[in-house]
Amino acid sequence: MERKLSRRNVLALGAAGAVAVTGTLLSKGNALGSSVTESVYGDCNDIENAACIREIAEEVVQEYTQPFTTQLADMQKRLGLVVNVKDFGAAGDGVTDDTAALQNAFNHLATLPTNNRKVLYIPSGKYMFTSLVVNVSMLTVKSDGFYGVSLACTDTTSTPAIHIKGASWQFDGINLEGVEGDVVGMGKTGILFKRDVGKYPDIDSEFINCRINNFNIGVEFWGRGLKMQGCLMANNGYCVNLEWMNVGDYLPAKDPNNPTQQDITGFRHYSFIGCRFHSEVHGAIKNTGVNASKINGIVVVGCNMDIGKVLWTGVLRDALLASNSITQTPYNAFDLHSGSRDYLIADTIIAGETLSEPDRTPVNFIIIRGNHQNGVFRNLLLKNCRQHGINVRNDGVSTNMVFENITFVEPCLTGGAYNPITFVGPSHTAVVRNITFQRTGALSGVIKTTDAAADIQVDGVYKFGNATPTMTGAGTKNVKRFHVIDGVDRIDLVGSGSPEGVVTAHVGSTYRRVDGGAGTTFYVKETGSDHTGWVAK
């Protein structure tokens, strides 16, 4: 005997069962050949009617799914895991001082279980406050979006607007504003993440679609684990300042047998994705503290800096900076300090603007200070700078550096005393290849090296309608390599001065001297594997 299901039978199965039944039978109902009248007006006690199946399915969703969501929200609120700041007396009217209400909300959240994630909800409005100190972890601060919500700090002293002593925070859609004016002179930090002495350094916090404006430092971060995604930071001295405490000020490792390992190996995970840094007084991200070399594992991807200054200032270690756009900066786009190593800067545009008022053309595109190792600059478009394009200075040694696939457009606007790429001082080692150079007037050279002890190997410089020499200076060499199976490469290079006592190579290598004469123009390496054994032909 055929058995039919009624509407009540289906709904009695609950959400999962009802959806399964209706989903299975819907295709059957569609194939029943019911008339239009039956489909629209059919008996909805008959589960084999297609229109009834759809109707019942909609009721299942409405009756079970929606109430469950509502009940879950009510349950969370009853447990105190979701807190509305207005429940603590916040006005959000742009006039009332809401400091006490905000502080009381945070204090209440600090009393809840530490291993449960809590939520502070901030409805639309403008909330005026002076300063807050918060010692709570596992907290999400969420609003209706930063265009409708503002946390406005009215204090003009150097006290941080918000000092967070906990870990595992998430700011979602928050707009934090300081007082407009001399933000550097006020010396105020928007959000300070710094735990008390004796705590673990893990902070592991993030900002998603937030806006932070009008502070000397937007976010100062003392710890490990910072992520900023889709944020807008404007009119700050520096947007982000990375710091690290001394080893005696925190618990460096959970392994008692190796308490200093984390301090030796450094601290990781600092990522900035899809952010905009606008009209900064000094720059976007700064890492110049006494322990700057301990901060590594850095990612800056898809960010835009406009009418600012420096995207990255300080030490850069184990880092990827890629697909960024830097426009209308009147200083250096990258100011990389001594101790930087193992980093890649790629797929980036740096463009100065000569027609703006005032002139927003960078001094240098990139300045490299002190000692660097294993830095790679690849796929860059560099347009309009005043002095050197890439300036490797003489206050340290840069080794095993790579500069490749770089296009220069109207660099060194001040004139012939500057070069698109310059190495100042001895002992720098670098490969420079696939460089494209376009400029209205000639310069002294595309690549300049001031010291014969440097080893700058050049391969592939392309100039269009310009008489600028490719290389200038004693330490620059045009090198082609011939690879030998199971052996050492032989080289064919061009340079200034004799190779004897200077150029290290193996037997069979050749050297063309551009400033040589009769009998001193072509050299062959006939003996040894060091820098001697060159014979002029």
Coordinates of C-alpha atoms in Angstrom, one line a residue:
M1 CA 0.0 0.0 0.0
E2 CA 1.4 3.4 -0.9
R3 CA 2.0 5.7 2.1
K4 CA 1.9 9.5 1.8
L5 CA 3.5 12.1 4.1
S6 CA 1.7 15.1 5.3
R7 CA 3.1 18.6 6.0
R8 CA 3.0 17.8 9.7
N9 CA 4.9 14.6 9.2
V10 CA 7.7 16.4 7.4
L11 CA 8.0 19.2 9.9
A12 CA 8.0 16.8 12.7
L13 CA 11.3 15.3 11.4
G14 CA 13.1 18.5 12.4
A15 CA 15.3 20.7 10.2
A16 CA 17.8 18.1 9.0
G17 CA 15.3 15.4 8.4
A18 CA 12.8 17.6 6.7
V19 CA 15.3 19.1 4.4
A20 CA 16.5 15.7 3.4
V21 CA 13.0 14.4 2.6
T22 CA 12.0 17.5 0.7
G23 CA 15.2 17.7 -1.2
T24 CA 15.0 14.0 -2.2
L25 CA 11.3 14.3 -3.3
L26 CA 11.5 17.6 -5.0
S27 CA 12.9 16.1 -8.2
K28 CA 10.2 13.5 -8.1
G29 CA 7.5 16.1 -7.7
N30 CA 8.8 18.0 -10.6
A31 CA 8.5 15.0 -12.8
L32 CA 4.9 14.1 -11.8
G33 CA 3.3 15.9 -14.7
S34 CA 1.0 17.9 -12.4
S35 CA -1.1 20.6 -14.1
V36 CA -0.5 24.3 -13.5
T37 CA -3.6 24.4 -11.4
E38 CA -2.5 21.5 -9.3
S39 CA 1.0 23.0 -8.9
V40 CA -0.4 26.3 -7.6
Y41 CA -3.6 25.2 -5.8
G42 CA -2.9 21.5 -5.1
D43 CA -3.5 19.9 -1.8
C44 CA -0.5 20.6 0.4
N45 CA -1.2 17.5 2.5
D46 CA 0.0 15.6 -0.5
I47 CA 3.8 15.4 -0.3
E48 CA 4.1 14.3 -3.9
N49 CA 2.8 17.7 -5.1
A50 CA 5.8 19.8 -6.3
A51 CA 4.5 23.1 -5.2
C52 CA 3.8 21.7 -1.7
I53 CA 7.3 20.4 -1.5
R54 CA 8.7 23.9 -2.2
E55 CA 6.3 25.4 0.3
I56 CA 7.2 22.9 3.0
A57 CA 10.9 23.4 2.4
E58 CA 10.6 27.2 2.8
E59 CA 8.7 26.6 6.1
V60 CA 11.5 24.3 7.3
V61 CA 14.1 27.0 6.7
Q62 CA 12.0 29.6 8.4
E63 CA 10.9 27.5 11.3
Y64 CA 14.2 25.8 12.2
T65 CA 17.1 27.8 10.9
Q66 CA 16.1 31.3 11.8
P67 CA 15.0 30.5 15.4
F68 CA 18.2 28.6 16.0
T69 CA 20.3 31.6 15.0
T70 CA 18.2 33.8 17.2
Q71 CA 18.4 31.4 20.1
L72 CA 22.2 31.2 19.7
A73 CA 22.6 34.9 19.9
D74 CA 20.3 35.1 22.9
M75 CA 22.3 32.3 24.6
Q76 CA 25.6 34.1 23.9
K77 CA 24.2 37.3 25.3
R78 CA 22.8 35.5 28.4
L79 CA 26.3 34.0 29.0
G80 CA 27.8 37.5 28.7
L81 CA 30.0 36.6 25.8
V82 CA 28.5 39.4 23.6
V83 CA 28.4 42.8 25.2
N84 CA 26.8 46.0 23.8
V85 CA 28.7 49.1 24.9
K86 CA 25.4 50.9 25.3
D87 CA 24.4 48.5 28.0
F88 CA 27.1 50.2 30.1
G89 CA 25.8 53.7 29.5
A90 CA 27.7 54.8 26.4
A91 CA 25.9 57.6 24.6
G92 CA 27.7 57.7 21.3
D93 CA 26.4 61.2 20.6
G94 CA 29.7 62.9 19.8
V95 CA 29.3 65.1 22.9
T96 CA 29.2 62.9 26.0
D97 CA 32.4 61.6 27.5
D98 CA 32.0 57.9 27.2
T99 CA 35.3 57.0 28.8
A100 CA 33.7 55.4 31.9
A101 CA 31.2 53.4 29.9
L102 CA 33.9 52.0 27.6
Q103 CA 36.2 51.2 30.5
N104 CA 33.4 49.5 32.4
A105 CA 32.5 47.4 29.4
F106 CA 36.1 46.2 29.1
N107 CA 36.4 45.6 32.8
H108 CA 33.3 43.4 32.7
L109 CA 34.7 41.4 29.8
A110 CA 37.9 40.9 31.8
T111 CA 35.9 39.0 34.4
L112 CA 34.6 36.4 32.0
P113 CA 36.4 33.0 31.4
T114 CA 39.8 33.6 29.7
N115 CA 39.5 30.7 27.3
N116 CA 36.2 31.9 25.7
R117 CA 36.2 34.5 22.9
K118 CA 34.2 37.5 23.9
V119 CA 32.6 40.2 21.7
L120 CA 32.2 44.0 22.4
Y121 CA 29.7 45.4 20.0
I122 CA 29.8 49.1 19.3
P123 CA 26.7 50.4 17.5
S124 CA 26.7 53.4 15.1
G125 CA 27.7 56.6 16.7
K126 CA 30.6 58.8 17.8
Y127 CA 32.0 57.8 21.2
M128 CA 34.2 60.4 22.9
F129 CA 36.9 59.2 25.4
T130 CA 40.2 60.2 26.9
S131 CA 42.2 56.9 27.5
L132 CA 41.6 53.3 28.2
V133 CA 43.7 50.5 29.8
V134 CA 42.5 47.0 29.0
N135 CA 43.7 43.7 30.4
V136 CA 41.6 41.1 28.7
S137 CA 42.3 38.4 26.1
M138 CA 40.3 36.6 23.5
L139 CA 38.3 39.6 22.5
T140 CA 36.6 40.8 19.3
V141 CA 35.7 44.5 19.1
K142 CA 33.1 44.8 16.3
S143 CA 31.1 47.7 14.9
D144 CA 28.7 48.5 12.1
G145 CA 31.6 49.6 9.9
F146 CA 34.1 52.4 10.3
Y147 CA 32.1 54.9 8.3
G148 CA 29.3 54.7 10.8
V149 CA 31.2 54.3 14.1
S150 CA 34.0 56.5 15.6
L151 CA 36.0 56.1 18.7
A152 CA 37.2 59.7 19.2
C153 CA 40.1 60.2 21.6
T154 CA 40.0 63.8 23.0
D155 CA 43.2 63.6 25.1
T156 CA 46.2 65.5 23.7
T157 CA 48.9 64.1 26.1
S158 CA 51.3 61.3 25.2
T159 CA 49.2 58.7 27.1
P160 CA 48.2 56.0 24.7
A161 CA 44.5 56.3 23.7
I162 CA 44.1 52.5 24.2
H163 CA 46.7 50.4 26.1
I164 CA 46.0 46.6 25.6
K165 CA 47.7 44.2 28.0
G166 CA 46.0 41.1 26.7
A167 CA 46.4 38.8 23.7
S168 CA 44.3 37.4 20.8
W169 CA 42.4 40.6 20.0
Q170 CA 40.4 41.3 16.8
F171 CA 39.3 44.7 15.7
D172 CA 36.6 44.5 13.0
G173 CA 35.4 47.7 11.3
I174 CA 36.7 50.1 14.0
N175 CA 37.4 53.8 13.4
L176 CA 39.8 55.3 15.9
E177 CA 40.5 59.0 15.7
G178 CA 42.9 61.3 17.5
V179 CA 42.9 65.1 17.8
E180 CA 43.8 66.8 14.5
G181 CA 46.8 69.1 14.6
D182 CA 50.5 68.5 15.4
V183 CA 50.2 64.7 15.8
V184 CA 54.0 64.2 16.1
G185 CA 54.3 67.0 18.7
M186 CA 51.6 65.5 20.8
G187 CA 53.5 62.2 20.7
K188 CA 50.3 60.1 21.2
T189 CA 49.9 56.4 20.3
G190 CA 46.5 55.2 19.1
I191 CA 46.7 51.6 20.3
L192 CA 49.6 50.3 22.3
F193 CA 49.8 46.5 22.5
K194 CA 52.3 45.8 25.4
R195 CA 51.9 43.1 28.0
D196 CA 53.1 43.4 31.6
V197 CA 56.6 42.2 32.5
G198 CA 56.8 38.5 33.0
K199 CA 54.2 37.5 30.4
Y200 CA 54.6 35.4 27.2
P201 CA 55.3 37.6 24.2
D202 CA 52.5 36.1 22.1
I203 CA 49.9 38.7 21.2
D204 CA 48.5 37.3 17.9
S205 CA 46.0 40.1 17.2
E206 CA 44.5 41.5 14.0
F207 CA 42.8 44.5 12.5
I208 CA 40.2 43.9 9.7
N209 CA 38.8 46.8 7.7
C210 CA 39.7 49.4 10.4
R211 CA 40.6 53.1 10.2
I212 CA 43.2 54.8 12.5
N213 CA 43.9 58.5 12.0
N214 CA 45.7 61.4 13.7
F215 CA 48.2 59.9 16.0
N216 CA 52.0 60.1 16.3
I217 CA 52.0 56.3 16.2
G218 CA 48.8 54.6 15.0
V219 CA 49.6 51.1 16.4
E220 CA 52.6 50.3 18.5
F221 CA 53.1 46.5 18.9
W222 CA 55.4 44.8 21.4
G223 CA 55.0 41.1 20.7
R224 CA 54.6 38.4 18.2
G225 CA 51.7 38.0 15.7
L226 CA 50.1 41.1 14.0
K227 CA 47.8 41.0 11.0
M228 CA 46.3 44.1 9.4
Q229 CA 44.0 43.6 6.4
G230 CA 42.0 46.1 4.4
C231 CA 42.8 49.0 6.8
L232 CA 43.1 52.7 6.1
M233 CA 45.6 54.7 8.1
A234 CA 46.0 58.4 7.5
N235 CA 47.5 61.5 9.0
N236 CA 49.8 59.7 11.5
G237 CA 53.5 60.1 12.2
Y238 CA 54.0 56.4 11.6
C239 CA 51.1 54.1 11.0
V240 CA 52.7 51.1 12.8
N241 CA 55.7 50.8 15.1
L242 CA 57.1 47.3 15.7
E243 CA 59.0 46.8 19.0
W244 CA 60.5 44.0 21.0
M245 CA 61.2 43.9 24.7
N246 CA 64.5 42.8 26.3
V247 CA 64.9 39.1 27.0
G248 CA 64.6 39.6 30.8
D249 CA 61.3 41.4 30.5
Y250 CA 59.2 38.5 29.3
L251 CA 58.9 34.7 29.4
P252 CA 60.8 33.8 26.2
A253 CA 59.9 30.1 25.9
K254 CA 57.6 27.5 27.4
D255 CA 60.5 25.0 27.3
P256 CA 62.4 25.5 30.6
N257 CA 65.4 23.6 29.2
N258 CA 65.8 26.2 26.4
P259 CA 64.6 29.6 27.8
T260 CA 66.4 31.8 25.3
Q261 CA 65.7 30.0 22.0
Q262 CA 62.8 32.2 20.9
D263 CA 65.0 35.3 21.6
I264 CA 67.8 33.9 19.5
T265 CA 65.7 32.8 16.5
G266 CA 63.6 35.9 16.4
F267 CA 59.8 36.5 16.3
R268 CA 57.5 35.9 13.4
H269 CA 54.3 36.7 11.7
Y270 CA 53.7 40.4 10.9
S271 CA 51.4 40.8 7.9
F272 CA 49.9 43.8 6.2
I273 CA 47.5 42.9 3.4
G274 CA 45.6 45.3 1.2
C275 CA 46.1 48.3 3.4
R276 CA 46.2 52.0 2.5
F277 CA 48.7 54.4 4.1
H278 CA 47.8 58.0 3.3
S279 CA 49.4 61.4 4.2
E280 CA 51.8 60.1 6.8
V281 CA 54.2 62.5 8.4
H282 CA 57.1 60.0 8.5
G283 CA 56.0 56.7 7.0
A284 CA 53.9 53.6 7.1
I285 CA 55.8 50.8 9.0
K286 CA 58.7 51.3 11.3
N287 CA 61.1 48.7 12.8
T288 CA 64.1 50.6 14.3
G289 CA 64.1 49.6 18.0
V290 CA 67.1 48.2 19.8
N291 CA 65.8 44.7 19.2
A292 CA 64.7 45.3 15.6
S293 CA 66.8 42.4 14.2
K294 CA 64.7 39.9 16.3
I295 CA 61.6 40.8 14.4
N296 CA 61.1 38.7 11.2
G297 CA 58.6 36.8 9.2
I298 CA 57.2 39.9 7.6
V299 CA 54.6 40.1 4.7
V300 CA 53.5 43.4 3.1
V301 CA 51.3 42.6 0.1
G302 CA 48.9 44.6 -2.0
C303 CA 49.3 47.8 -0.1
N304 CA 49.1 51.4 -1.3
M305 CA 50.9 54.4 0.1
D306 CA 50.1 57.8 -1.4
I307 CA 51.2 61.2 -0.3
G308 CA 53.2 59.6 2.5
K309 CA 56.9 59.1 2.9
V310 CA 58.5 55.7 3.6
L311 CA 56.6 52.4 3.3
W312 CA 59.2 50.6 5.4
T313 CA 61.8 52.1 7.7
G314 CA 64.3 50.0 9.6
V315 CA 65.4 46.4 9.7
L316 CA 63.8 44.0 7.2
R317 CA 64.4 40.2 7.8
D318 CA 62.9 37.1 6.4
A319 CA 60.4 39.3 4.5
L320 CA 58.3 39.5 1.4
L321 CA 57.1 42.9 0.2
A322 CA 55.2 42.5 -3.1
S323 CA 52.5 44.0 -5.3
N324 CA 52.6 47.4 -3.6
S325 CA 52.1 50.8 -5.0
I326 CA 53.9 53.9 -3.7
T327 CA 53.0 57.2 -5.2
Q328 CA 53.7 60.9 -4.6
T329 CA 56.1 60.3 -1.8
P330 CA 58.6 63.2 -1.2
Y331 CA 61.2 61.0 0.6
N332 CA 62.5 57.4 0.2
A333 CA 60.0 54.7 -0.5
F334 CA 62.1 52.1 1.3
D335 CA 64.7 53.1 4.0
L336 CA 66.3 49.7 4.9
H337 CA 68.7 49.7 7.9
S338 CA 71.7 47.7 8.9
G339 CA 71.0 44.1 9.9
S340 CA 68.5 43.5 7.1
R341 CA 68.8 40.1 5.4
D342 CA 66.9 37.4 3.4
Y343 CA 64.2 39.6 1.9
L344 CA 62.4 40.0 -1.4
I345 CA 60.9 43.3 -2.7
A346 CA 59.0 42.6 -5.9
D347 CA 56.3 43.6 -8.3
T348 CA 56.2 47.2 -7.0
I349 CA 55.6 50.6 -8.4
I350 CA 57.3 53.7 -7.0
A351 CA 56.2 56.8 -8.8
G352 CA 57.0 60.4 -7.9
E353 CA 54.9 63.3 -9.2
T354 CA 56.7 66.3 -10.6
L355 CA 53.5 68.3 -11.3
S356 CA 52.0 68.2 -7.8
E357 CA 52.1 71.2 -5.5
P358 CA 54.3 70.8 -3.5
D359 CA 56.6 68.5 -5.5
R360 CA 56.1 64.9 -4.4
T361 CA 59.1 63.3 -6.0
P362 CA 61.2 60.9 -3.8
V363 CA 64.8 61.7 -3.0
N364 CA 65.7 58.0 -3.5
F365 CA 63.5 55.2 -4.5
I366 CA 65.4 52.8 -2.2
I367 CA 68.2 53.5 0.3
I368 CA 70.2 50.7 1.7
R369 CA 72.2 51.5 4.9
G370 CA 74.7 49.5 6.8
N371 CA 75.2 45.7 6.4
H372 CA 72.8 43.7 4.3
Q373 CA 72.7 40.1 3.1
N374 CA 70.7 38.3 0.5
G375 CA 68.4 41.1 -0.5
V376 CA 66.5 40.7 -3.8
F377 CA 64.8 43.5 -5.7
R378 CA 62.8 42.2 -8.7
N379 CA 60.2 43.5 -11.2
L380 CA 60.1 47.1 -10.1
L381 CA 58.9 50.2 -12.0
L382 CA 60.6 53.3 -10.7
K383 CA 59.6 56.7 -12.0
N384 CA 60.8 60.2 -11.1
C385 CA 63.4 60.6 -8.3
R386 CA 65.6 63.5 -7.4
Q387 CA 68.9 61.9 -6.6
H388 CA 70.1 58.3 -6.8
G389 CA 67.5 55.8 -7.6
I390 CA 68.8 52.9 -5.6
N391 CA 71.5 54.1 -3.1
V392 CA 73.7 51.5 -1.5
R393 CA 75.6 53.5 1.0
N394 CA 79.2 53.3 2.4
D395 CA 78.3 52.8 6.1
G396 CA 78.4 49.0 5.8
V397 CA 78.7 46.1 3.4
S398 CA 75.9 44.6 1.2
T399 CA 76.6 41.1 0.0
N400 CA 74.9 38.7 -2.3
M401 CA 72.4 41.2 -3.4
V402 CA 70.3 40.9 -6.6
F403 CA 68.7 43.7 -8.6
E404 CA 66.8 42.4 -11.7
N405 CA 64.0 43.3 -14.1
I406 CA 63.9 47.0 -13.0
T407 CA 62.6 49.8 -15.2
F408 CA 63.8 53.4 -14.5
V409 CA 61.7 56.2 -16.0
E410 CA 63.2 59.7 -15.6
P411 CA 65.4 59.0 -12.6
C412 CA 67.9 61.4 -11.0
L413 CA 66.1 64.6 -12.0
T414 CA 68.7 66.8 -10.2
G415 CA 71.3 66.0 -12.8
G416 CA 74.4 64.2 -13.8
A417 CA 75.9 63.8 -10.3
Y418 CA 73.5 60.9 -9.6
N419 CA 72.9 57.5 -10.9
P420 CA 69.9 55.1 -11.1
I421 CA 71.9 52.5 -9.1
T422 CA 75.0 53.4 -7.1
F423 CA 77.3 51.4 -4.8
V424 CA 79.4 53.6 -2.5
G425 CA 82.3 52.0 -0.7
P426 CA 84.3 48.7 -0.9
S427 CA 83.3 45.1 -0.6
H428 CA 79.7 45.3 -1.9
T429 CA 78.8 42.2 -4.0
A430 CA 75.7 42.2 -6.2
V431 CA 74.2 41.0 -9.5
V432 CA 72.5 43.6 -11.6
R433 CA 70.6 42.4 -14.7
N434 CA 67.8 43.2 -17.1
I435 CA 67.7 46.9 -16.4
T436 CA 65.7 49.3 -18.6
F437 CA 66.6 52.9 -18.5
Q438 CA 64.7 55.9 -20.0
R439 CA 65.6 59.5 -19.4
T440 CA 65.5 62.7 -21.3
G441 CA 69.2 63.7 -20.7
A442 CA 72.4 61.7 -20.2
L443 CA 73.9 60.8 -16.8
S444 CA 77.4 59.7 -15.9
G445 CA 76.3 56.1 -15.8
V446 CA 73.4 53.8 -15.2
I447 CA 75.3 51.8 -12.6
K448 CA 78.1 53.3 -10.6
T449 CA 80.6 51.8 -8.2
T450 CA 83.1 53.9 -6.4
D451 CA 85.6 51.3 -5.2
A452 CA 87.5 48.7 -7.1
A453 CA 87.2 46.2 -4.3
A454 CA 83.4 45.9 -4.9
D455 CA 82.2 43.1 -7.1
I456 CA 79.1 44.3 -9.0
Q457 CA 78.4 42.0 -11.9
V458 CA 76.2 43.5 -14.6
D459 CA 74.4 41.7 -17.4
G460 CA 71.7 43.3 -19.6
V461 CA 71.2 47.0 -19.5
Y462 CA 68.9 48.5 -22.1
K463 CA 68.8 52.2 -23.0
F464 CA 66.6 53.9 -25.6
G465 CA 67.7 57.0 -27.2
N466 CA 70.1 57.9 -24.4
A467 CA 73.9 58.2 -24.4
T468 CA 74.4 57.4 -20.7
P469 CA 77.2 54.8 -20.2
T470 CA 76.0 51.5 -18.8
M471 CA 78.7 51.4 -16.1
T472 CA 81.0 53.8 -14.4
G473 CA 83.5 53.2 -11.6
A474 CA 86.2 50.7 -10.9
G475 CA 84.2 48.0 -9.2
T476 CA 81.6 47.4 -11.9
K477 CA 82.0 44.5 -14.2
N478 CA 80.0 43.1 -17.2
V479 CA 80.1 39.3 -16.6
K480 CA 78.9 36.4 -18.7
R481 CA 79.2 33.0 -17.2
F482 CA 80.0 29.7 -19.0
H483 CA 78.8 26.7 -17.0
V484 CA 81.0 23.6 -16.9
I485 CA 79.6 20.2 -16.2
D486 CA 80.9 18.9 -12.9
G487 CA 83.2 21.9 -12.7
V488 CA 83.5 25.6 -11.9
D489 CA 82.1 28.3 -14.1
R490 CA 84.4 30.2 -16.4
I491 CA 83.7 33.9 -16.9
D492 CA 84.0 36.5 -19.7
L493 CA 83.9 39.9 -18.3
V494 CA 84.5 43.6 -19.1
G495 CA 85.8 46.2 -16.7
S496 CA 88.2 49.0 -15.9
G497 CA 91.8 48.4 -14.8
S498 CA 93.8 45.3 -14.9
P499 CA 92.2 42.1 -13.5
E500 CA 95.5 40.9 -12.0
G501 CA 95.3 40.8 -8.3
V502 CA 91.6 41.9 -8.4
V503 CA 89.4 39.5 -10.3
T504 CA 89.0 36.0 -9.0
A505 CA 88.5 33.4 -11.8
H506 CA 89.5 29.9 -13.0
V507 CA 91.8 29.0 -15.9
G508 CA 90.1 29.7 -19.3
S509 CA 88.3 32.9 -18.2
T510 CA 88.7 36.1 -20.2
Y511 CA 88.7 39.8 -19.4
R512 CA 88.3 42.9 -21.7
R513 CA 89.7 46.1 -20.3
V514 CA 87.9 49.2 -21.5
D515 CA 90.7 51.6 -20.5
G516 CA 93.6 49.4 -21.8
G517 CA 96.0 50.0 -24.7
A518 CA 98.2 48.0 -27.0
G519 CA 98.9 44.7 -25.2
T520 CA 96.8 45.6 -22.2
T521 CA 93.2 45.3 -23.5
F522 CA 92.5 41.5 -23.5
Y523 CA 93.5 39.1 -20.7
V524 CA 93.3 35.3 -20.3
K525 CA 93.4 33.5 -17.0
E526 CA 96.2 30.9 -17.5
T527 CA 97.1 29.7 -14.0
G528 CA 95.5 29.4 -10.6
S529 CA 92.0 29.8 -9.2
D530 CA 92.4 33.0 -7.2
H531 CA 92.8 36.6 -8.4
T532 CA 96.3 36.1 -9.9
G533 CA 97.5 34.4 -13.2
W534 CA 96.0 36.8 -15.7
V535 CA 98.1 37.3 -18.8
A536 CA 97.6 40.3 -21.2
K537 CA 97.5 39.4 -24.9

